[in-house]
Short mmCIF file of C-alpha atoms and ligand atoms in Angstrom, two decimals:
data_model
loop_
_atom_site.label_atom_id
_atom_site.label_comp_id
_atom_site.label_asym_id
_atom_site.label_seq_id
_atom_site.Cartn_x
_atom_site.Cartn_y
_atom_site.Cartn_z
CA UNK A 1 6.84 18.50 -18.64
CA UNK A 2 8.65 21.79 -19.84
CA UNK A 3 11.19 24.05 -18.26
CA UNK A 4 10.56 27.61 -16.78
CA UNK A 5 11.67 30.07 -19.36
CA UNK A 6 13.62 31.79 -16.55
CA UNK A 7 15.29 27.92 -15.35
CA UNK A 8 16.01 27.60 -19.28
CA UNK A 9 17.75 30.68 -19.82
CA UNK A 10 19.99 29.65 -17.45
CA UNK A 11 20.83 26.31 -18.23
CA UNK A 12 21.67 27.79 -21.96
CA UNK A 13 23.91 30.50 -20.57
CA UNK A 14 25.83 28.08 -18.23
CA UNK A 15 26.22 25.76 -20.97
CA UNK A 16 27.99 28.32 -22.97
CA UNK A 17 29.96 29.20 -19.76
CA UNK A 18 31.33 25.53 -18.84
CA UNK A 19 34.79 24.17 -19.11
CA UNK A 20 34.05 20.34 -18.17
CA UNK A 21 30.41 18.79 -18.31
CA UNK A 22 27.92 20.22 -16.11
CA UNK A 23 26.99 18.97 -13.14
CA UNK A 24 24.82 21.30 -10.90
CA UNK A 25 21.91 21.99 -8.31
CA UNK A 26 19.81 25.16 -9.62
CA UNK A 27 17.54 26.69 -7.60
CA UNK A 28 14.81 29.17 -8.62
CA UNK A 29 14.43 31.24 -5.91
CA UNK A 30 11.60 33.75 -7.54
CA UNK A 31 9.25 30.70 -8.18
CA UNK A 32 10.42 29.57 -4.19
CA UNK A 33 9.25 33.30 -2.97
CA UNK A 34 6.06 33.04 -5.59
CA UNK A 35 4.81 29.57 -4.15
CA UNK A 36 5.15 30.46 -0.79
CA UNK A 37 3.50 33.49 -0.66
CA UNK A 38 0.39 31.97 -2.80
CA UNK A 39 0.30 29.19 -0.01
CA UNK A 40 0.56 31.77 2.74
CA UNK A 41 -2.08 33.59 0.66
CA UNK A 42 -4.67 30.88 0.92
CA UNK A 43 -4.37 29.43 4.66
CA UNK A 44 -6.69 30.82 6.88
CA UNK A 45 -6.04 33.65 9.13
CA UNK A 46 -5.84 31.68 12.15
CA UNK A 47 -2.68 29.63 10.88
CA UNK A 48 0.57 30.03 10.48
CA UNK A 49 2.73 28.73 8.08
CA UNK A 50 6.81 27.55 9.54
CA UNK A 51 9.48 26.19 7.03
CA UNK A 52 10.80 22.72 8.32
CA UNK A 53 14.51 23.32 7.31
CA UNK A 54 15.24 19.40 7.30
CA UNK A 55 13.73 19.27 3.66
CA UNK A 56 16.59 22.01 2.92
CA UNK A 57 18.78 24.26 4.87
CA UNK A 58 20.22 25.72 2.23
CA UNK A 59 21.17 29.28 3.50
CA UNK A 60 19.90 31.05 0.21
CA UNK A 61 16.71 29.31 0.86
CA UNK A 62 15.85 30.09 4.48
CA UNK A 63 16.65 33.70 3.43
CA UNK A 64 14.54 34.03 0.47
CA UNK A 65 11.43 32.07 2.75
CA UNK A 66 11.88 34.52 5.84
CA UNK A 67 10.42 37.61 5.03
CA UNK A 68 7.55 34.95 3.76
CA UNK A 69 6.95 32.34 6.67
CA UNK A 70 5.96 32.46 10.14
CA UNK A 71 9.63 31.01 11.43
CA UNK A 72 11.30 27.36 11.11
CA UNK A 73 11.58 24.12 12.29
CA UNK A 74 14.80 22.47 13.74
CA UNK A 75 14.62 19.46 13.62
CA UNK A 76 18.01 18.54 15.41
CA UNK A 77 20.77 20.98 17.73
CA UNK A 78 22.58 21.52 14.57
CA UNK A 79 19.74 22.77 12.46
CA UNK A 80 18.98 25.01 15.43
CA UNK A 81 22.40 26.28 15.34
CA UNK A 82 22.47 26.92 11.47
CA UNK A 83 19.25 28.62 11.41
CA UNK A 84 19.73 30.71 14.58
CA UNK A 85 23.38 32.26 12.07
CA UNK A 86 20.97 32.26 9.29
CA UNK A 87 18.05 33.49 10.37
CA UNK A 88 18.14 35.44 13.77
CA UNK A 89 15.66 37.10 13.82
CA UNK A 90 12.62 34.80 13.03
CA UNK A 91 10.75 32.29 15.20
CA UNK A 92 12.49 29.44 15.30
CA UNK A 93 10.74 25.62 17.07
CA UNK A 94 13.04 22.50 18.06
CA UNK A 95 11.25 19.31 17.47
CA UNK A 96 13.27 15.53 16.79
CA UNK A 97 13.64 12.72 19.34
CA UNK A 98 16.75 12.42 21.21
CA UNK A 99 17.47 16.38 21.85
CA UNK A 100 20.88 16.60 24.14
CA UNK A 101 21.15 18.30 27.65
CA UNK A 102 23.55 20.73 25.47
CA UNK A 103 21.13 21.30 23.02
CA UNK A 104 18.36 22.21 24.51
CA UNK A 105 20.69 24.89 26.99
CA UNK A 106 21.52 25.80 22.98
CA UNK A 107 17.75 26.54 22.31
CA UNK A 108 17.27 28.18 25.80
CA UNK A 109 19.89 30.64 24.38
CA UNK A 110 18.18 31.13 21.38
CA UNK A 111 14.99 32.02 23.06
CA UNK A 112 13.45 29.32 20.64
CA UNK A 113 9.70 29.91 20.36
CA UNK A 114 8.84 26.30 21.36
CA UNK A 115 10.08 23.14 22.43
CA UNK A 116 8.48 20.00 20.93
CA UNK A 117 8.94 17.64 24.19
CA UNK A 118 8.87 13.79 22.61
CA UNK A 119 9.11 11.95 26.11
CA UNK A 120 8.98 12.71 29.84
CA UNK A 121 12.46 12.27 30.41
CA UNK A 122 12.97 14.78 27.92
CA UNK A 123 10.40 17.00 29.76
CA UNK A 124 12.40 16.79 33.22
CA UNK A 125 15.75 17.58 31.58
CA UNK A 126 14.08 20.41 30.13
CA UNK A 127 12.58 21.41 33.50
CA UNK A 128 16.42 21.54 35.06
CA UNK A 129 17.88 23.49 31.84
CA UNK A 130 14.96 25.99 31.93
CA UNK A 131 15.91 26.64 35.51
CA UNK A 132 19.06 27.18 35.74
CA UNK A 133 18.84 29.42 32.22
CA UNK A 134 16.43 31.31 34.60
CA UNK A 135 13.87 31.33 31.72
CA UNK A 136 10.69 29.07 31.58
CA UNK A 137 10.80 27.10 28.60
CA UNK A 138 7.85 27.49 26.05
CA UNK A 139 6.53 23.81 25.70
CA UNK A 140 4.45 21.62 22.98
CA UNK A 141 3.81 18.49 23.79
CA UNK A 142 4.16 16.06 20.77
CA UNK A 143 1.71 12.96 20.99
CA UNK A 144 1.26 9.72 18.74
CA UNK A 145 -2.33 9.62 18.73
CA UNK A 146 -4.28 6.72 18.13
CA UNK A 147 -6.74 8.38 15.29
CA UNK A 148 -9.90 6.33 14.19
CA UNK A 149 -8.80 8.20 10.83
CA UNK A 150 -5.19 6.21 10.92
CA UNK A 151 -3.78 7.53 7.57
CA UNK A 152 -2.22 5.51 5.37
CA UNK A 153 0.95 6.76 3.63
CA UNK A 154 4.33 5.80 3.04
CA UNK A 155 5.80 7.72 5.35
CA UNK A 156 3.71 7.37 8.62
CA UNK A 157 5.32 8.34 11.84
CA UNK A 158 2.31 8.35 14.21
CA UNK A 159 -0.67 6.15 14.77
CA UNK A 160 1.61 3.37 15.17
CA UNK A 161 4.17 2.37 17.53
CA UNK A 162 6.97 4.47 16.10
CA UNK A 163 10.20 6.47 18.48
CA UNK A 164 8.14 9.78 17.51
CA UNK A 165 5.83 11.80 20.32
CA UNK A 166 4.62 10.87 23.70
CA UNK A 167 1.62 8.11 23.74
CA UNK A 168 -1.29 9.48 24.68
CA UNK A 169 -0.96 7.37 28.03
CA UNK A 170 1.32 9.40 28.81
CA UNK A 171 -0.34 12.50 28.12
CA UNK A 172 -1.60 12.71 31.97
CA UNK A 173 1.76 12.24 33.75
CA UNK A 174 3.68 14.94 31.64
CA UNK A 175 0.34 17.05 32.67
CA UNK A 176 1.09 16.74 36.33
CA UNK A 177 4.96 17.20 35.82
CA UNK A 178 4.05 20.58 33.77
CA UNK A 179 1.50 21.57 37.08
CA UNK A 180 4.66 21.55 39.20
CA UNK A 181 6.92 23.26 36.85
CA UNK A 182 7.26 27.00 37.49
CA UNK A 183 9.78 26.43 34.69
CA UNK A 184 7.70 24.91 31.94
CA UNK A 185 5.22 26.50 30.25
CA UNK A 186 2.25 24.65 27.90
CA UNK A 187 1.47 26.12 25.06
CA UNK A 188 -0.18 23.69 23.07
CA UNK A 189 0.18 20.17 21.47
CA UNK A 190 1.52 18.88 17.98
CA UNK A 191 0.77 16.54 15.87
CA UNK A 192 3.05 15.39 13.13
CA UNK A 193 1.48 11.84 11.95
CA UNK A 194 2.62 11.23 7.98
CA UNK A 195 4.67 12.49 5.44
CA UNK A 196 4.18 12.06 1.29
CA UNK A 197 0.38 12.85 1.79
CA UNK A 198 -1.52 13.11 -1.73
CA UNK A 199 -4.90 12.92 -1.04
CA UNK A 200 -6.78 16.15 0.28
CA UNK A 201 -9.93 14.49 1.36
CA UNK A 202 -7.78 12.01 3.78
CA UNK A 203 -5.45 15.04 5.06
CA UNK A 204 -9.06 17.28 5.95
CA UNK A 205 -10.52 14.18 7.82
CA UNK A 206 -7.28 13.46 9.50
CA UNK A 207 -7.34 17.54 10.67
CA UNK A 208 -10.46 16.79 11.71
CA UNK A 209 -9.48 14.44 13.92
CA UNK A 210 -6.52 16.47 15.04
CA UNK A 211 -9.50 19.26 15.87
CA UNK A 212 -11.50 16.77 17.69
CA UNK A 213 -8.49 15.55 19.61
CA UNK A 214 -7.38 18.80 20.60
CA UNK A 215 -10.76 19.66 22.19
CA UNK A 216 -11.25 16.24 23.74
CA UNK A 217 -8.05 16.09 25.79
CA UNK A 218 -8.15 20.31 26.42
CA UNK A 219 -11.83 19.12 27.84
CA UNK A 220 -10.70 15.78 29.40
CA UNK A 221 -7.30 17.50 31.06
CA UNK A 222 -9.17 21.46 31.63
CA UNK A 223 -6.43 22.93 29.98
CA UNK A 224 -6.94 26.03 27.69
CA UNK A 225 -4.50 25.95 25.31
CA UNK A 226 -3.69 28.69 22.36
CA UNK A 227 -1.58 26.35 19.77
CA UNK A 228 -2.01 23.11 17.69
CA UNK A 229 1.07 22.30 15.92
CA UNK A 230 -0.63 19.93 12.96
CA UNK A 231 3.07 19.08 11.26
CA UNK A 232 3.60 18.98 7.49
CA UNK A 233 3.54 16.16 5.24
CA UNK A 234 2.24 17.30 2.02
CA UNK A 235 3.28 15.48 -0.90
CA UNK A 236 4.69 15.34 -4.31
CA UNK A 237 3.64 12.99 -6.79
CA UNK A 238 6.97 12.23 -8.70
CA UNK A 239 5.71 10.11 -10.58
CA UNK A 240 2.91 12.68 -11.71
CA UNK A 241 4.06 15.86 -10.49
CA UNK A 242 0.48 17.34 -11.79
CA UNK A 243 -1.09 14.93 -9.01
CA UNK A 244 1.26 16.29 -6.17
CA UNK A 245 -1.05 17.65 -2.75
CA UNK A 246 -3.82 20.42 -4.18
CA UNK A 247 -2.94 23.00 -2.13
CA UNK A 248 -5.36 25.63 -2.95
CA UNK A 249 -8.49 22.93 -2.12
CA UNK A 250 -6.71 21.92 0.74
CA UNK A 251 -7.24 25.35 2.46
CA UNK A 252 -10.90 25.64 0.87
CA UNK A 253 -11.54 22.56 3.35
CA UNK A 254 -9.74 24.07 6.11
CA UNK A 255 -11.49 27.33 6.08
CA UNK A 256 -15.04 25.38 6.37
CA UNK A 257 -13.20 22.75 8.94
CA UNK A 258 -11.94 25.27 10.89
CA UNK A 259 -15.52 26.70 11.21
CA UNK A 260 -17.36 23.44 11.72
CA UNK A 261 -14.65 22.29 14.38
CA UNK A 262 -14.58 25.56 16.57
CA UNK A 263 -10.88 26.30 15.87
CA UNK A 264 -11.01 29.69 14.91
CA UNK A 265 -9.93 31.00 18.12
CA UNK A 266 -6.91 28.30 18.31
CA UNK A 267 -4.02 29.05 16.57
CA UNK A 268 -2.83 26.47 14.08
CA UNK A 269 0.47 26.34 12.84
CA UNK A 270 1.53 24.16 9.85
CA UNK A 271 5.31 23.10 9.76
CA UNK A 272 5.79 22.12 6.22
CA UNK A 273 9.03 21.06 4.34
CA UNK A 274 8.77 18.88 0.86
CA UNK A 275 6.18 20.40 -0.45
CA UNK A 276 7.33 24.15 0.25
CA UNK A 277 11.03 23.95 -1.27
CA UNK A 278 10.83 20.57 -3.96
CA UNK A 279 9.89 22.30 -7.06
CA UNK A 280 12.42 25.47 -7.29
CA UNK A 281 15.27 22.53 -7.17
CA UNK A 282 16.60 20.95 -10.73
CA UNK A 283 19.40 18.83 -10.42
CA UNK A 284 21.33 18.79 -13.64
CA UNK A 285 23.75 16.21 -15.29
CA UNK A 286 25.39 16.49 -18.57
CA UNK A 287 25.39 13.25 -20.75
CA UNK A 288 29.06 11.74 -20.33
CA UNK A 289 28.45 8.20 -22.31
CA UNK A 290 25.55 6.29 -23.64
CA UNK A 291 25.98 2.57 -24.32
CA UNK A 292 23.94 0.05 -25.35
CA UNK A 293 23.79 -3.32 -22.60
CA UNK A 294 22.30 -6.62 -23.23
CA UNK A 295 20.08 -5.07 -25.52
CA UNK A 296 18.89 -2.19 -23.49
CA UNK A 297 20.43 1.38 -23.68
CA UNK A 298 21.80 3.54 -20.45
CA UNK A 299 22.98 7.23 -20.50
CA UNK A 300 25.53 8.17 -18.18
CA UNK A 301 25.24 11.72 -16.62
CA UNK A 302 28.20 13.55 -14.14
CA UNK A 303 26.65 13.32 -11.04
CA UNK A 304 24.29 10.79 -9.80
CA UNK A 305 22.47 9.34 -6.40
CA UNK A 306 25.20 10.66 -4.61
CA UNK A 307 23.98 14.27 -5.29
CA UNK A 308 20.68 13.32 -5.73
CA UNK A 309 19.26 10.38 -3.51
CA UNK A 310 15.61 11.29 -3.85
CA UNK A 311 15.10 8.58 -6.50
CA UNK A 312 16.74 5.73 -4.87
CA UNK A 313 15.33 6.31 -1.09
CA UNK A 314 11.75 6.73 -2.75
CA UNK A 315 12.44 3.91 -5.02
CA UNK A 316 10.60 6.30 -8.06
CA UNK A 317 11.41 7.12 -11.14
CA UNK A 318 12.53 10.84 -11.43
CA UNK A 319 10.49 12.63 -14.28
CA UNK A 320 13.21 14.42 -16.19
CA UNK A 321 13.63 16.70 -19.32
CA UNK A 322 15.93 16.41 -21.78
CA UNK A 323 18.01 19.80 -23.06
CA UNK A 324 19.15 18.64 -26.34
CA UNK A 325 22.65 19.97 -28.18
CA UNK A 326 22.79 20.65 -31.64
CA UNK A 327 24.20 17.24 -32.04
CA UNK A 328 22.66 14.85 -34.20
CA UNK A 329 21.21 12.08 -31.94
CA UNK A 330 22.45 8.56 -31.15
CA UNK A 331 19.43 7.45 -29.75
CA UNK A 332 16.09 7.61 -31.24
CA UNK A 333 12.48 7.13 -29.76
CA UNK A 334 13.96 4.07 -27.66
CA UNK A 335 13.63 3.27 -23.61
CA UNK A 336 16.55 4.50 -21.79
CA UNK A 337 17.89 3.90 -18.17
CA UNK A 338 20.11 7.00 -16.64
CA UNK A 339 22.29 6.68 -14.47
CA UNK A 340 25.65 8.23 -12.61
CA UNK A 341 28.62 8.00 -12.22
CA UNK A 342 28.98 5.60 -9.07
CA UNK A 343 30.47 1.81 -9.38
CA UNK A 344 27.23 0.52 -8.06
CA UNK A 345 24.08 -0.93 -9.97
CA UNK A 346 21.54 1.18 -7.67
CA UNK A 347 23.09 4.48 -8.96
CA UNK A 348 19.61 4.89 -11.07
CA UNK A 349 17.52 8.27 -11.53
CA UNK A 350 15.51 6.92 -14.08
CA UNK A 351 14.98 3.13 -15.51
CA UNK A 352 13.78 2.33 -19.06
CA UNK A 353 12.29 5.91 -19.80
CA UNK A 354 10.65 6.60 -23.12
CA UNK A 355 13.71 9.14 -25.07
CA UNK A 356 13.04 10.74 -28.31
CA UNK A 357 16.16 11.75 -28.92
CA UNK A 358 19.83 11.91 -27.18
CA UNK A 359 23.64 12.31 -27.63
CA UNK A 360 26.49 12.88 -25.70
CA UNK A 361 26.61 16.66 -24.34
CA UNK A 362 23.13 17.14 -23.80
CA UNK A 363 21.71 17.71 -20.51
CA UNK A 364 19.27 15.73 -18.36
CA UNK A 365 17.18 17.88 -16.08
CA UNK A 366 15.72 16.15 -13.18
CA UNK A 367 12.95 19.22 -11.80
CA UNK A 368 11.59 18.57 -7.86
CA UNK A 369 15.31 18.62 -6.73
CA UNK A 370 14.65 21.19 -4.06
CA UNK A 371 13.54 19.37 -0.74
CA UNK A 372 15.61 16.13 0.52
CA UNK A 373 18.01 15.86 -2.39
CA UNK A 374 21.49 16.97 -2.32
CA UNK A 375 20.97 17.21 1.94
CA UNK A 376 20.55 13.30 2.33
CA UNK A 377 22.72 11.90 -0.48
CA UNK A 378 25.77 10.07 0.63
CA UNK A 379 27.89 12.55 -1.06
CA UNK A 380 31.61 12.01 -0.33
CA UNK A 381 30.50 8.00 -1.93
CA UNK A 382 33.39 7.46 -4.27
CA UNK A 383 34.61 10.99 -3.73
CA UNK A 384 33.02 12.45 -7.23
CA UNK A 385 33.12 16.34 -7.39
CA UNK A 386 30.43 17.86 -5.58
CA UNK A 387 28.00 19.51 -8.15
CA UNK A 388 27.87 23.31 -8.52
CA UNK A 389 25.06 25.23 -6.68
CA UNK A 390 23.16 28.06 -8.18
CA UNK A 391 21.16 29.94 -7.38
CA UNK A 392 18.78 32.45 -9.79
CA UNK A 393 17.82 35.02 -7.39
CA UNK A 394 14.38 37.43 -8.27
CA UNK A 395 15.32 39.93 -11.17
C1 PLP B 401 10.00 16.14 8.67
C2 PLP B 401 9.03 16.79 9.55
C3 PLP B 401 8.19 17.80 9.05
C4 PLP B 401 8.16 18.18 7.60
O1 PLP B 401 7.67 17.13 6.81
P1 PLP B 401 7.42 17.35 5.25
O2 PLP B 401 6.94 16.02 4.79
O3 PLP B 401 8.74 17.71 4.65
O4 PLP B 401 6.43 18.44 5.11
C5 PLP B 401 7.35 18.44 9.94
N1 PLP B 401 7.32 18.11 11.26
C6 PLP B 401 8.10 17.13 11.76
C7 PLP B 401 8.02 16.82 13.20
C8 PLP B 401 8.97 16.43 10.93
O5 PLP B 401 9.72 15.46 11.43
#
């Protein structure tokens, strides 16, 4: 794995900018703005493409993706907030279980372009708030299906009993509430199932189900609905980022599934996080110590898992390069665990990795930093510094 020429120009000049040792998020916001617009590029016409700011909220992020997306997903009141200051003017949906009364009368102010209802009681509140707003409430109702095609990934959050969606049980009473409500109005269903999806083949057959599903209850329930919200979930392998979700075959399926399904006339809207913002993110950390310990060697970098969780809450190794100094090495061609900073024996990025070469002062590079990184790491643990963020904006 290699750096960016662009991502390694700026590492150098930072390095010749620093007072103490570098510790730092970098984000490459041209090769954010390129990926997204290939993606967009490929999907068929009929879909749209939303940015699920949970992954990152970062506010140079949303504003490099809006021109570029369709809108974004909240997936909580205070996402909605932050996006809503960040990002007025685009189409913004509020999904997550347990919205507040407050919160939703929040997204009723925002004129939010759809509600993702997770439970009837959350359907009556929303009823009452849409009222006495004097606005009806855009609705999608979010369902846990029970898919022949169950998919199997790490991160599954349908199919199963889980606190996501409505069960399809279900599905008739909030039907007959919605008949009633002047004040809520259907616009479609979502499905949000799994997260960390690799394989292509299983993600097509588990939109086909989707597509199947969709008719069936539109045809069971005579409801003509415009919108399928299929969720996001496409992966990154971090263990071999060159095996990460094929996007570009992904929408070669689609185009023929949406065909063979009769879906061209729906409108399907993807709400995708990881695998949009991960790889403009590097997380840096500058080599403090290295020691050798009971026989096996560990470099200590400024930072660690309380910057950058993503390791240690997918329990991976994080692929990493090393930008060397000019100083002659004090490890050679050995295995080498690195580590952080924190007084704790999880604090691990990367265990017993093949090194070539390294000293103190050179910097580890940990690429794939941009989507749930420095958002979910416990960072006030131990009360470090909080790394510098940067941000290399299109020349
Ligand atoms: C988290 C989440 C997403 C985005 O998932 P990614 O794996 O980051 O693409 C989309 N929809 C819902 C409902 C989510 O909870």
């Amino acid at each position: 794995m290699s750096l960016p020429a662009r991502v390694k120009r700026a590492i150098d000049e930072l390095r010749t900018q620093r007072q103490e040792p570098l510790c730092a998020y970098l984000y490459d916001l041209e090769a954010l703005g390129q990926h997204v617009r290939q993606m967009r590029a490929l999907l068929p016409g009929n879909c749209e493409l939303f940015y699920a700011a949970k992954a990152n909220p970062e506010a140079a992020i949303l504003q490099t993706l809006a021109p570029l997306v369709d809108g974004f997903e909240a997936a909580s009141g205070g996402e909605l907030r932050w996006l809503y200051q960040q990002c007025p003017q685009q189409p913004l949906i509020f999904g997550g279980p347990g919205k507040l009364d407050s919160e939703l009368a929040a997204a009723m102010d925002c004129r939010v372009a759809a509600f993702h209802v997770e439970s009837l009681n959350e359907l009556r509140r929303l009823a009452r708030i849409a009222e006495s707003s004097g606005r009806p409430a855009p609705v999608l109702l979010r369902l846990n299906l029970k898919l022949a095609e169950a998919p199997d990934s790490r991160l599954v959050m349908g199919g199963k009993p889980t606190p996501f969606g409505l069960d399809e049980e279900a599905l008739e009473q909030a039907l007959l509430l919605l008949r009633d409500e002047p004040w809520l109005q259907l616009q479609g269903l979502h499905f949000h199932l799994l997260s960390h999806q690799l394989d292509v083949a299983a993600h097509l057959k588990l939109m086909r189900g989707y597509f199947r599903t969709f008719h069936r209850l539109c045809a069971e329930h005579q409801l003509e609905l415009p919108l399928l919200n299929v969720g996001g979930g496409m992966g990154i392998d971090y263990r071999n980022p060159q095996h990460s979700f094929d996007w570009p075959r992904f929408c070669q399926g689609l185009h023929r599934l949406i065909v063979e399904e009769g879906m061209g006339d729906i409108r399907i809207r993807f709400e995708i996080g990881r695998f949009i913002s991960a790889a403009c993110g590097y997380y840096l950390m500058e080599v403090l110590d290295i020691k050798r310990n009971h026989g096996e060697y560990f470099a200590i970098g400024r930072g660690g898992t309380h910057h950058f969780r993503t390791p240690a809450a997918q329990g991976h190794d994080h692929p990493f390069v090393i930008v060397r100094t000019e100083q002659p090495a004090e490890v050679h061609d050995q295995p080498v665990t690195l580590v952080g900073q924190l007084c704790t024996p999880k604090d691990v990025l990367a265990r017993q990795q093949p090194v070539a070469a390294l000293a103190v002062g050179d910097l580890l590079v940990f690429p794939l930093a941009g989507a749930y990184a420095w958002n979910i790491s416990h960072r006030d643990f131990l009360m470090h510094e909080p790394p510098q963020m940067l941000f290399l904006s299109p020349e």
